[in-house]
Amino acid sequence: MYKYILRRLLQMIPVLLGSTFIIFAMVFALPGDPTAGMCGERPCAPAFVAKFRLEHNLDDPLPTQYAKYMVNVAQGDLGTNFRGIKVADELKTRYPTTAKLAGMAIIFETIIGVFAGVLAGIRKGRFVDNLVLVSTLFVIAIPIFVIGATLQYYLGVRWKIFPVTVSPEATFYELLLPAFVLGSGSIAYVARLTRTNLVENLRADYVRTAVAKGLTRRRAIGLHTLRNSLIPVVTFIGADFGGLLGGAIVTERIFNIQGVGGYTFSSLHNHDGVAVVGTVTVLVLVFLLANLLVDLLYGVLDPRITHD
């Protein structure tokens, strides 16, 4: 087990380097002047621009810029954005909100998605199965900003069940609606994935053998079939956590959440490459660690899977 974890951690290094370099190159290749607007309506003085570009290594070749950046990252320094604020300090204040939002979305998609998928799987071909399939397809087909704006209007503005926007404190109650919106598409995918795998496993020989030996159908589903059916679901959920962290930009904009998504959007708008790359670097790390955790959970769901 420990050797497997060490090997996976070592494998993360080239993935982290490759992904961050591609992101670094793409962000700093974007057109635009990062000093635009810093000096009001007038253009900045040439001396200020020269000093600014020197401080942020903007005149160095791209590989040199990246090498200097990664040396700082290895020392725990994500750099200083173009407004003179450390990126790590910004993320410390914003990441808890986005992590809470993504965590609640994961809980929603796990509970609702797995429950709906199991319900559809054990009642294959019946009304519940058709209802789950049609409703999930409907949710998948609608863009998340449409779902968010619609629920915000009806549940927030008209019926006043949930707050329309989220305060800087980002309480649990305030994040309920945004978390559901963020995880809505994933709920549909989890439900369909659970249903498909459960139906396939219910036709397996080991299930028929267990029932023939006297095991009740409910116990056979709960003890054997469901555990095997959840392996692809756990894979999806683990990979989806990193996606939710990065994909929270739209949801955070709709509900005015002061999280990583809003910070990334504003940084892109201001051509602040240091802030964008620093944020995405942390997202890549979280994504890699989440996938490692998923691989370790395989052994819990299926004892036949070992990590020797």
PDB file of C-alpha atoms in Angstrom, residues 3-297:
ATOM      1  CA  LYS A   3       4.781   1.659  -2.039  1.00  0.00           C
ATOM      2  CA  TYR A   4       1.745   2.176  -4.249  1.00  0.00           C
ATOM      3  CA  ILE A   5       1.033   5.596  -2.705  1.00  0.00           C
ATOM      4  CA  LEU A   6       4.679   6.625  -3.085  1.00  0.00           C
ATOM      5  CA  ARG A   7       4.709   5.480  -6.702  1.00  0.00           C
ATOM      6  CA  ARG A   8       1.538   7.432  -7.452  1.00  0.00           C
ATOM      7  CA  LEU A   9       2.933  10.552  -5.792  1.00  0.00           C
ATOM      8  CA  LEU A  10       6.057  10.312  -7.928  1.00  0.00           C
ATOM      9  CA  GLN A  11       3.905   9.895 -11.034  1.00  0.00           C
ATOM     10  CA  MET A  12       2.119  13.122 -10.166  1.00  0.00           C
ATOM     11  CA  ILE A  13       5.296  15.170 -10.614  1.00  0.00           C
ATOM     12  CA  PRO A  14       5.532  14.977 -14.450  1.00  0.00           C
ATOM     13  CA  VAL A  15       1.749  15.390 -14.721  1.00  0.00           C
ATOM     14  CA  LEU A  16       1.883  18.518 -12.557  1.00  0.00           C
ATOM     15  CA  LEU A  17       4.829  19.938 -14.511  1.00  0.00           C
ATOM     16  CA  GLY A  18       3.272  19.235 -17.889  1.00  0.00           C
ATOM     17  CA  SER A  19      -0.186  20.567 -17.065  1.00  0.00           C
ATOM     18  CA  THR A  20       1.062  23.715 -15.345  1.00  0.00           C
ATOM     19  CA  PHE A  21       3.460  24.469 -18.216  1.00  0.00           C
ATOM     20  CA  ILE A  22       0.649  24.210 -20.765  1.00  0.00           C
ATOM     21  CA  ILE A  23      -1.572  26.451 -18.642  1.00  0.00           C
ATOM     22  CA  PHE A  24       1.295  28.874 -18.057  1.00  0.00           C
ATOM     23  CA  ALA A  25       2.029  29.107 -21.776  1.00  0.00           C
ATOM     24  CA  MET A  26      -1.635  29.562 -22.721  1.00  0.00           C
ATOM     25  CA  VAL A  27      -2.330  32.229 -20.087  1.00  0.00           C
ATOM     26  CA  PHE A  28       0.715  34.347 -20.859  1.00  0.00           C
ATOM     27  CA  ALA A  29       0.059  33.999 -24.588  1.00  0.00           C
ATOM     28  CA  LEU A  30      -3.264  35.834 -24.228  1.00  0.00           C
ATOM     29  CA  PRO A  31      -3.274  39.245 -25.912  1.00  0.00           C
ATOM     30  CA  GLY A  32      -3.590  42.362 -23.795  1.00  0.00           C
ATOM     31  CA  ASP A  33      -1.557  44.694 -21.646  1.00  0.00           C
ATOM     32  CA  PRO A  34      -1.554  43.755 -17.930  1.00  0.00           C
ATOM     33  CA  THR A  35      -0.737  47.370 -17.003  1.00  0.00           C
ATOM     34  CA  ALA A  36      -3.861  48.693 -18.725  1.00  0.00           C
ATOM     35  CA  GLY A  37      -6.065  50.516 -16.248  1.00  0.00           C
ATOM     36  CA  MET A  38      -3.487  50.572 -13.463  1.00  0.00           C
ATOM     37  CA  CYS A  39      -2.854  54.267 -13.885  1.00  0.00           C
ATOM     38  CA  GLY A  40      -6.441  55.394 -14.394  1.00  0.00           C
ATOM     39  CA  GLU A  41      -7.595  56.639 -17.752  1.00  0.00           C
ATOM     40  CA  ARG A  42      -4.076  57.688 -18.771  1.00  0.00           C
ATOM     41  CA  PRO A  43      -1.521  55.155 -20.004  1.00  0.00           C
ATOM     42  CA  CYS A  44       1.154  54.233 -17.494  1.00  0.00           C
ATOM     43  CA  ALA A  45       4.532  55.912 -17.681  1.00  0.00           C
ATOM     44  CA  PRO A  46       7.246  53.964 -19.537  1.00  0.00           C
ATOM     45  CA  ALA A  47       9.343  53.798 -16.351  1.00  0.00           C
ATOM     46  CA  PHE A  48       6.441  52.198 -14.462  1.00  0.00           C
ATOM     47  CA  VAL A  49       5.803  49.705 -17.255  1.00  0.00           C
ATOM     48  CA  ALA A  50       9.488  48.750 -17.431  1.00  0.00           C
ATOM     49  CA  LYS A  51       9.675  48.250 -13.656  1.00  0.00           C
ATOM     50  CA  PHE A  52       6.447  46.230 -13.683  1.00  0.00           C
ATOM     51  CA  ARG A  53       7.629  43.899 -16.440  1.00  0.00           C
ATOM     52  CA  LEU A  54      10.971  43.440 -14.675  1.00  0.00           C
ATOM     53  CA  GLU A  55       9.336  42.542 -11.348  1.00  0.00           C
ATOM     54  CA  HIS A  56       7.105  39.931 -13.003  1.00  0.00           C
ATOM     55  CA  ASN A  57       9.753  38.571 -15.434  1.00  0.00           C
ATOM     56  CA  LEU A  58       7.538  39.413 -18.409  1.00  0.00           C
ATOM     57  CA  ASP A  59      10.495  40.165 -20.670  1.00  0.00           C
ATOM     58  CA  ASP A  60      12.140  36.774 -20.082  1.00  0.00           C
ATOM     59  CA  PRO A  61      11.628  33.874 -22.502  1.00  0.00           C
ATOM     60  CA  LEU A  62       8.667  31.639 -21.633  1.00  0.00           C
ATOM     61  CA  PRO A  63      10.764  28.666 -20.376  1.00  0.00           C
ATOM     62  CA  THR A  64      12.729  31.018 -18.108  1.00  0.00           C
ATOM     63  CA  GLN A  65       9.526  32.546 -16.738  1.00  0.00           C
ATOM     64  CA  TYR A  66       8.111  29.096 -16.057  1.00  0.00           C
ATOM     65  CA  ALA A  67      11.299  27.846 -14.407  1.00  0.00           C
ATOM     66  CA  LYS A  68      11.397  30.839 -12.051  1.00  0.00           C
ATOM     67  CA  TYR A  69       7.728  30.354 -11.265  1.00  0.00           C
ATOM     68  CA  MET A  70       8.097  26.643 -10.428  1.00  0.00           C
ATOM     69  CA  VAL A  71      11.118  27.337  -8.212  1.00  0.00           C
ATOM     70  CA  ASN A  72       8.905  29.669  -6.200  1.00  0.00           C
ATOM     71  CA  VAL A  73       6.072  27.124  -6.154  1.00  0.00           C
ATOM     72  CA  ALA A  74       8.422  24.460  -4.793  1.00  0.00           C
ATOM     73  CA  GLN A  75       9.123  26.851  -1.917  1.00  0.00           C
ATOM     74  CA  GLY A  76       5.409  27.342  -1.264  1.00  0.00           C
ATOM     75  CA  ASP A  77       5.192  30.725  -3.001  1.00  0.00           C
ATOM     76  CA  LEU A  78       2.451  30.995  -5.644  1.00  0.00           C
ATOM     77  CA  GLY A  79       3.634  34.447  -6.595  1.00  0.00           C
ATOM     78  CA  THR A  80       2.247  37.936  -6.275  1.00  0.00           C
ATOM     79  CA  ASN A  81      -0.524  39.065  -8.570  1.00  0.00           C
ATOM     80  CA  PHE A  82      -0.358  42.211 -10.665  1.00  0.00           C
ATOM     81  CA  ARG A  83      -2.086  44.170  -7.897  1.00  0.00           C
ATOM     82  CA  GLY A  84       0.675  43.439  -5.414  1.00  0.00           C
ATOM     83  CA  ILE A  85      -1.263  40.845  -3.357  1.00  0.00           C
ATOM     84  CA  LYS A  86       0.108  37.361  -2.730  1.00  0.00           C
ATOM     85  CA  VAL A  87      -1.893  34.707  -4.571  1.00  0.00           C
ATOM     86  CA  ALA A  88      -1.600  32.308  -1.632  1.00  0.00           C
ATOM     87  CA  ASP A  89      -3.232  34.867   0.665  1.00  0.00           C
ATOM     88  CA  GLU A  90      -6.109  35.345  -1.766  1.00  0.00           C
ATOM     89  CA  LEU A  91      -6.643  31.592  -2.046  1.00  0.00           C
ATOM     90  CA  LYS A  92      -6.578  31.135   1.734  1.00  0.00           C
ATOM     91  CA  THR A  93      -9.592  33.409   2.049  1.00  0.00           C
ATOM     92  CA  ARG A  94     -11.443  32.094  -0.997  1.00  0.00           C
ATOM     93  CA  TYR A  95     -10.679  28.364  -1.114  1.00  0.00           C
ATOM     94  CA  PRO A  96     -12.693  27.411   2.007  1.00  0.00           C
ATOM     95  CA  THR A  97     -15.837  28.839   0.391  1.00  0.00           C
ATOM     96  CA  THR A  98     -15.294  27.079  -2.939  1.00  0.00           C
ATOM     97  CA  ALA A  99     -14.278  23.826  -1.210  1.00  0.00           C
ATOM     98  CA  LYS A 100     -17.435  23.970   0.912  1.00  0.00           C
ATOM     99  CA  LEU A 101     -19.510  24.635  -2.211  1.00  0.00           C
ATOM    100  CA  ALA A 102     -17.912  21.752  -4.143  1.00  0.00           C
ATOM    101  CA  GLY A 103     -18.150  19.423  -1.126  1.00  0.00           C
ATOM    102  CA  MET A 104     -21.874  20.105  -0.742  1.00  0.00           C
ATOM    103  CA  ALA A 105     -22.337  19.548  -4.486  1.00  0.00           C
ATOM    104  CA  ILE A 106     -20.555  16.185  -4.161  1.00  0.00           C
ATOM    105  CA  ILE A 107     -22.877  15.214  -1.296  1.00  0.00           C
ATOM    106  CA  PHE A 108     -25.919  16.152  -3.377  1.00  0.00           C
ATOM    107  CA  GLU A 109     -24.771  14.197  -6.418  1.00  0.00           C
ATOM    108  CA  THR A 110     -23.793  11.162  -4.344  1.00  0.00           C
ATOM    109  CA  ILE A 111     -26.986  10.894  -2.287  1.00  0.00           C
ATOM    110  CA  ILE A 112     -29.540  11.950  -4.889  1.00  0.00           C
ATOM    111  CA  GLY A 113     -27.743  10.444  -7.873  1.00  0.00           C
ATOM    112  CA  VAL A 114     -27.059   7.032  -6.323  1.00  0.00           C
ATOM    113  CA  PHE A 115     -30.552   6.826  -4.815  1.00  0.00           C
ATOM    114  CA  ALA A 116     -32.226   7.685  -8.120  1.00  0.00           C
ATOM    115  CA  GLY A 117     -29.956   5.284 -10.009  1.00  0.00           C
ATOM    116  CA  VAL A 118     -30.665   2.397  -7.623  1.00  0.00           C
ATOM    117  CA  LEU A 119     -34.393   3.113  -7.739  1.00  0.00           C
ATOM    118  CA  ALA A 120     -34.339   3.087 -11.553  1.00  0.00           C
ATOM    119  CA  GLY A 121     -32.133  -0.006 -11.715  1.00  0.00           C
ATOM    120  CA  ILE A 122     -34.246  -2.245  -9.498  1.00  0.00           C
ATOM    121  CA  ARG A 123     -37.416  -1.102 -11.317  1.00  0.00           C
ATOM    122  CA  LYS A 124     -36.049  -1.384 -14.838  1.00  0.00           C
ATOM    123  CA  GLY A 125     -38.660  -0.658 -17.505  1.00  0.00           C
ATOM    124  CA  ARG A 126     -41.208   0.718 -15.053  1.00  0.00           C
ATOM    125  CA  PHE A 127     -42.479   4.243 -14.502  1.00  0.00           C
ATOM    126  CA  VAL A 128     -39.730   5.220 -12.035  1.00  0.00           C
ATOM    127  CA  ASP A 129     -37.019   4.037 -14.423  1.00  0.00           C
ATOM    128  CA  ASN A 130     -38.469   6.022 -17.327  1.00  0.00           C
ATOM    129  CA  LEU A 131     -38.930   9.071 -15.089  1.00  0.00           C
ATOM    130  CA  VAL A 132     -35.283   9.009 -13.984  1.00  0.00           C
ATOM    131  CA  LEU A 133     -33.992   8.523 -17.524  1.00  0.00           C
ATOM    132  CA  VAL A 134     -36.099  11.341 -18.985  1.00  0.00           C
ATOM    133  CA  SER A 135     -35.483  13.809 -16.132  1.00  0.00           C
ATOM    134  CA  THR A 136     -31.729  13.225 -16.110  1.00  0.00           C
ATOM    135  CA  LEU A 137     -31.555  13.674 -19.875  1.00  0.00           C
ATOM    136  CA  PHE A 138     -33.514  16.904 -19.464  1.00  0.00           C
ATOM    137  CA  VAL A 139     -31.073  18.205 -16.841  1.00  0.00           C
ATOM    138  CA  ILE A 140     -28.015  17.247 -18.905  1.00  0.00           C
ATOM    139  CA  ALA A 141     -29.393  19.088 -21.943  1.00  0.00           C
ATOM    140  CA  ILE A 142     -29.877  22.406 -20.082  1.00  0.00           C
ATOM    141  CA  PRO A 143     -26.808  24.652 -19.531  1.00  0.00           C
ATOM    142  CA  ILE A 144     -25.908  25.209 -15.898  1.00  0.00           C
ATOM    143  CA  PHE A 145     -26.332  28.993 -16.130  1.00  0.00           C
ATOM    144  CA  VAL A 146     -29.951  28.483 -17.245  1.00  0.00           C
ATOM    145  CA  ILE A 147     -30.619  26.113 -14.326  1.00  0.00           C
ATOM    146  CA  GLY A 148     -28.943  28.506 -11.911  1.00  0.00           C
ATOM    147  CA  ALA A 149     -30.778  31.616 -13.120  1.00  0.00           C
ATOM    148  CA  THR A 150     -34.131  29.797 -13.170  1.00  0.00           C
ATOM    149  CA  LEU A 151     -33.824  28.367  -9.660  1.00  0.00           C
ATOM    150  CA  GLN A 152     -32.461  31.675  -8.382  1.00  0.00           C
ATOM    151  CA  TYR A 153     -35.504  33.487  -9.737  1.00  0.00           C
ATOM    152  CA  TYR A 154     -38.179  31.079  -8.521  1.00  0.00           C
ATOM    153  CA  LEU A 155     -36.668  29.819  -5.256  1.00  0.00           C
ATOM    154  CA  GLY A 156     -34.961  33.089  -4.366  1.00  0.00           C
ATOM    155  CA  VAL A 157     -36.789  36.053  -5.864  1.00  0.00           C
ATOM    156  CA  ARG A 158     -40.395  34.864  -6.131  1.00  0.00           C
ATOM    157  CA  TRP A 159     -40.814  32.272  -3.370  1.00  0.00           C
ATOM    158  CA  LYS A 160     -38.002  33.547  -1.110  1.00  0.00           C
ATOM    159  CA  ILE A 161     -37.043  30.053   0.060  1.00  0.00           C
ATOM    160  CA  PHE A 162     -33.307  30.604  -0.387  1.00  0.00           C
ATOM    161  CA  PRO A 163     -31.165  33.763  -0.448  1.00  0.00           C
ATOM    162  CA  VAL A 164     -30.739  35.271  -3.900  1.00  0.00           C
ATOM    163  CA  THR A 165     -27.005  35.856  -3.364  1.00  0.00           C
ATOM    164  CA  VAL A 166     -24.410  34.549  -0.936  1.00  0.00           C
ATOM    165  CA  SER A 167     -22.885  36.771   1.731  1.00  0.00           C
ATOM    166  CA  PRO A 168     -19.117  36.871   2.380  1.00  0.00           C
ATOM    167  CA  GLU A 169     -19.666  34.504   5.343  1.00  0.00           C
ATOM    168  CA  ALA A 170     -21.070  31.840   2.947  1.00  0.00           C
ATOM    169  CA  THR A 171     -23.199  29.994   5.487  1.00  0.00           C
ATOM    170  CA  PHE A 172     -24.393  26.446   4.960  1.00  0.00           C
ATOM    171  CA  TYR A 173     -27.951  27.551   4.247  1.00  0.00           C
ATOM    172  CA  GLU A 174     -26.843  30.175   1.733  1.00  0.00           C
ATOM    173  CA  LEU A 175     -24.802  27.605  -0.187  1.00  0.00           C
ATOM    174  CA  LEU A 176     -27.566  24.984  -0.424  1.00  0.00           C
ATOM    175  CA  LEU A 177     -29.070  26.312  -3.660  1.00  0.00           C
ATOM    176  CA  PRO A 178     -25.725  27.113  -5.391  1.00  0.00           C
ATOM    177  CA  ALA A 179     -24.382  23.683  -4.421  1.00  0.00           C
ATOM    178  CA  PHE A 180     -27.431  21.973  -5.897  1.00  0.00           C
ATOM    179  CA  VAL A 181     -27.083  24.027  -9.086  1.00  0.00           C
ATOM    180  CA  LEU A 182     -23.375  23.231  -9.326  1.00  0.00           C
ATOM    181  CA  GLY A 183     -23.962  19.505  -8.856  1.00  0.00           C
ATOM    182  CA  SER A 184     -27.160  19.230 -10.911  1.00  0.00           C
ATOM    183  CA  GLY A 185     -25.476  17.986 -14.054  1.00  0.00           C
ATOM    184  CA  SER A 186     -23.348  15.526 -12.080  1.00  0.00           C
ATOM    185  CA  ILE A 187     -26.452  14.236 -10.263  1.00  0.00           C
ATOM    186  CA  ALA A 188     -27.894  13.246 -13.626  1.00  0.00           C
ATOM    187  CA  TYR A 189     -24.687  11.503 -14.735  1.00  0.00           C
ATOM    188  CA  VAL A 190     -24.327   9.639 -11.418  1.00  0.00           C
ATOM    189  CA  ALA A 191     -27.943   8.469 -11.586  1.00  0.00           C
ATOM    190  CA  ARG A 192     -27.589   7.141 -15.125  1.00  0.00           C
ATOM    191  CA  LEU A 193     -24.210   5.550 -14.395  1.00  0.00           C
ATOM    192  CA  THR A 194     -25.506   3.849 -11.240  1.00  0.00           C
ATOM    193  CA  ARG A 195     -28.592   2.617 -13.016  1.00  0.00           C
ATOM    194  CA  THR A 196     -26.650   1.188 -15.970  1.00  0.00           C
ATOM    195  CA  ASN A 197     -24.109  -0.657 -13.814  1.00  0.00           C
ATOM    196  CA  LEU A 198     -26.735  -1.955 -11.405  1.00  0.00           C
ATOM    197  CA  VAL A 199     -28.867  -3.369 -14.215  1.00  0.00           C
ATOM    198  CA  GLU A 200     -25.801  -5.057 -15.711  1.00  0.00           C
ATOM    199  CA  ASN A 201     -24.719  -6.573 -12.386  1.00  0.00           C
ATOM    200  CA  LEU A 202     -28.231  -7.785 -11.573  1.00  0.00           C
ATOM    201  CA  ARG A 203     -27.956 -10.086 -14.603  1.00  0.00           C
ATOM    202  CA  ALA A 204     -24.627 -11.512 -13.422  1.00  0.00           C
ATOM    203  CA  ASP A 205     -24.314 -15.172 -12.449  1.00  0.00           C
ATOM    204  CA  TYR A 206     -23.116 -14.470  -8.910  1.00  0.00           C
ATOM    205  CA  VAL A 207     -26.337 -12.586  -8.123  1.00  0.00           C
ATOM    206  CA  ARG A 208     -28.544 -15.394  -9.387  1.00  0.00           C
ATOM    207  CA  THR A 209     -26.450 -17.889  -7.439  1.00  0.00           C
ATOM    208  CA  ALA A 210     -26.760 -15.833  -4.237  1.00  0.00           C
ATOM    209  CA  VAL A 211     -30.545 -15.608  -4.622  1.00  0.00           C
ATOM    210  CA  ALA A 212     -30.786 -19.332  -5.416  1.00  0.00           C
ATOM    211  CA  LYS A 213     -28.918 -20.113  -2.190  1.00  0.00           C
ATOM    212  CA  GLY A 214     -31.537 -18.276  -0.166  1.00  0.00           C
ATOM    213  CA  LEU A 215     -30.227 -14.741   0.005  1.00  0.00           C
ATOM    214  CA  THR A 216     -33.033 -12.195  -0.261  1.00  0.00           C
ATOM    215  CA  ARG A 217     -33.048  -9.941  -3.285  1.00  0.00           C
ATOM    216  CA  ARG A 218     -32.712  -6.836  -1.109  1.00  0.00           C
ATOM    217  CA  ARG A 219     -29.663  -8.262   0.667  1.00  0.00           C
ATOM    218  CA  ALA A 220     -28.134  -9.466  -2.602  1.00  0.00           C
ATOM    219  CA  ILE A 221     -28.446  -5.963  -4.051  1.00  0.00           C
ATOM    220  CA  GLY A 222     -27.189  -4.182  -0.950  1.00  0.00           C
ATOM    221  CA  LEU A 223     -24.361  -6.583  -0.083  1.00  0.00           C
ATOM    222  CA  HIS A 224     -23.024  -7.598  -3.485  1.00  0.00           C
ATOM    223  CA  THR A 225     -24.530  -5.881  -6.516  1.00  0.00           C
ATOM    224  CA  LEU A 226     -24.495  -2.287  -5.309  1.00  0.00           C
ATOM    225  CA  ARG A 227     -20.873  -2.390  -4.128  1.00  0.00           C
ATOM    226  CA  ASN A 228     -19.673  -3.636  -7.498  1.00  0.00           C
ATOM    227  CA  SER A 229     -21.875  -1.117  -9.306  1.00  0.00           C
ATOM    228  CA  LEU A 230     -20.440   1.804  -7.366  1.00  0.00           C
ATOM    229  CA  ILE A 231     -16.852   1.380  -8.575  1.00  0.00           C
ATOM    230  CA  PRO A 232     -17.391   3.378 -11.820  1.00  0.00           C
ATOM    231  CA  VAL A 233     -19.523   5.854  -9.860  1.00  0.00           C
ATOM    232  CA  VAL A 234     -16.744   6.484  -7.344  1.00  0.00           C
ATOM    233  CA  THR A 235     -14.350   7.023 -10.249  1.00  0.00           C
ATOM    234  CA  PHE A 236     -16.669   9.638 -11.724  1.00  0.00           C
ATOM    235  CA  ILE A 237     -17.269  11.401  -8.404  1.00  0.00           C
ATOM    236  CA  GLY A 238     -13.554  11.544  -7.603  1.00  0.00           C
ATOM    237  CA  ALA A 239     -12.727  13.053 -10.971  1.00  0.00           C
ATOM    238  CA  ASP A 240     -15.739  15.334 -10.730  1.00  0.00           C
ATOM    239  CA  PHE A 241     -14.542  16.969  -7.502  1.00  0.00           C
ATOM    240  CA  GLY A 242     -11.668  18.685  -9.286  1.00  0.00           C
ATOM    241  CA  GLY A 243     -14.023  19.583 -12.097  1.00  0.00           C
ATOM    242  CA  LEU A 244     -16.494  21.140  -9.682  1.00  0.00           C
ATOM    243  CA  LEU A 245     -13.761  23.272  -8.113  1.00  0.00           C
ATOM    244  CA  GLY A 246     -12.755  24.598 -11.511  1.00  0.00           C
ATOM    245  CA  GLY A 247     -16.278  24.704 -12.922  1.00  0.00           C
ATOM    246  CA  ALA A 248     -17.663  26.769 -10.062  1.00  0.00           C
ATOM    247  CA  ILE A 249     -16.912  29.963 -12.016  1.00  0.00           C
ATOM    248  CA  VAL A 250     -20.398  30.153 -13.551  1.00  0.00           C
ATOM    249  CA  THR A 251     -22.214  29.268 -10.333  1.00  0.00           C
ATOM    250  CA  GLU A 252     -20.175  31.708  -8.274  1.00  0.00           C
ATOM    251  CA  ARG A 253     -20.892  34.479 -10.763  1.00  0.00           C
ATOM    252  CA  ILE A 254     -24.649  33.789 -10.665  1.00  0.00           C
ATOM    253  CA  PHE A 255     -24.877  33.796  -6.858  1.00  0.00           C
ATOM    254  CA  ASN A 256     -22.102  36.369  -6.253  1.00  0.00           C
ATOM    255  CA  ILE A 257     -19.979  33.945  -4.245  1.00  0.00           C
ATOM    256  CA  GLN A 258     -16.556  35.235  -3.216  1.00  0.00           C
ATOM    257  CA  GLY A 259     -14.684  32.057  -4.096  1.00  0.00           C
ATOM    258  CA  VAL A 260     -11.946  30.757  -6.351  1.00  0.00           C
ATOM    259  CA  GLY A 261     -14.163  30.808  -9.428  1.00  0.00           C
ATOM    260  CA  GLY A 262     -14.871  34.513  -9.189  1.00  0.00           C
ATOM    261  CA  TYR A 263     -11.209  35.209  -8.478  1.00  0.00           C
ATOM    262  CA  THR A 264     -10.141  33.248 -11.554  1.00  0.00           C
ATOM    263  CA  PHE A 265     -12.662  35.045 -13.746  1.00  0.00           C
ATOM    264  CA  SER A 266     -11.603  38.504 -12.596  1.00  0.00           C
ATOM    265  CA  SER A 267      -7.933  37.559 -12.967  1.00  0.00           C
ATOM    266  CA  LEU A 268      -8.505  36.449 -16.557  1.00  0.00           C
ATOM    267  CA  HIS A 269     -10.404  39.640 -17.243  1.00  0.00           C
ATOM    268  CA  ASN A 270      -7.506  41.703 -15.877  1.00  0.00           C
ATOM    269  CA  HIS A 271      -4.881  39.639 -17.744  1.00  0.00           C
ATOM    270  CA  ASP A 272      -3.369  38.673 -14.371  1.00  0.00           C
ATOM    271  CA  GLY A 273      -1.487  35.555 -15.453  1.00  0.00           C
ATOM    272  CA  VAL A 274       0.233  34.980 -12.100  1.00  0.00           C
ATOM    273  CA  ALA A 275      -3.101  34.757 -10.266  1.00  0.00           C
ATOM    274  CA  VAL A 276      -4.639  32.454 -12.885  1.00  0.00           C
ATOM    275  CA  VAL A 277      -1.680  30.067 -13.014  1.00  0.00           C
ATOM    276  CA  GLY A 278      -1.380  29.980  -9.206  1.00  0.00           C
ATOM    277  CA  THR A 279      -5.067  29.138  -8.838  1.00  0.00           C
ATOM    278  CA  VAL A 280      -5.000  26.456 -11.523  1.00  0.00           C
ATOM    279  CA  THR A 281      -1.832  24.921 -10.031  1.00  0.00           C
ATOM    280  CA  VAL A 282      -3.673  24.341  -6.775  1.00  0.00           C
ATOM    281  CA  LEU A 283      -6.655  22.922  -8.700  1.00  0.00           C
ATOM    282  CA  VAL A 284      -4.386  20.448 -10.492  1.00  0.00           C
ATOM    283  CA  LEU A 285      -2.920  19.311  -7.164  1.00  0.00           C
ATOM    284  CA  VAL A 286      -6.386  18.818  -5.679  1.00  0.00           C
ATOM    285  CA  PHE A 287      -7.495  16.896  -8.757  1.00  0.00           C
ATOM    286  CA  LEU A 288      -4.486  14.562  -8.608  1.00  0.00           C
ATOM    287  CA  LEU A 289      -4.927  13.888  -4.885  1.00  0.00           C
ATOM    288  CA  ALA A 290      -8.662  13.244  -5.358  1.00  0.00           C
ATOM    289  CA  ASN A 291      -7.903  10.637  -8.019  1.00  0.00           C
ATOM    290  CA  LEU A 292      -5.381   8.972  -5.697  1.00  0.00           C
ATOM    291  CA  LEU A 293      -8.048   8.770  -2.992  1.00  0.00           C
ATOM    292  CA  VAL A 294     -10.480   7.229  -5.499  1.00  0.00           C
ATOM    293  CA  ASP A 295      -7.962   4.531  -6.425  1.00  0.00           C
ATOM    294  CA  LEU A 296      -7.505   3.692  -2.748  1.00  0.00           C
ATOM    295  CA  LEU A 297     -11.281   3.420  -2.299  1.00  0.00           C
TER     296      LEU A 297
END
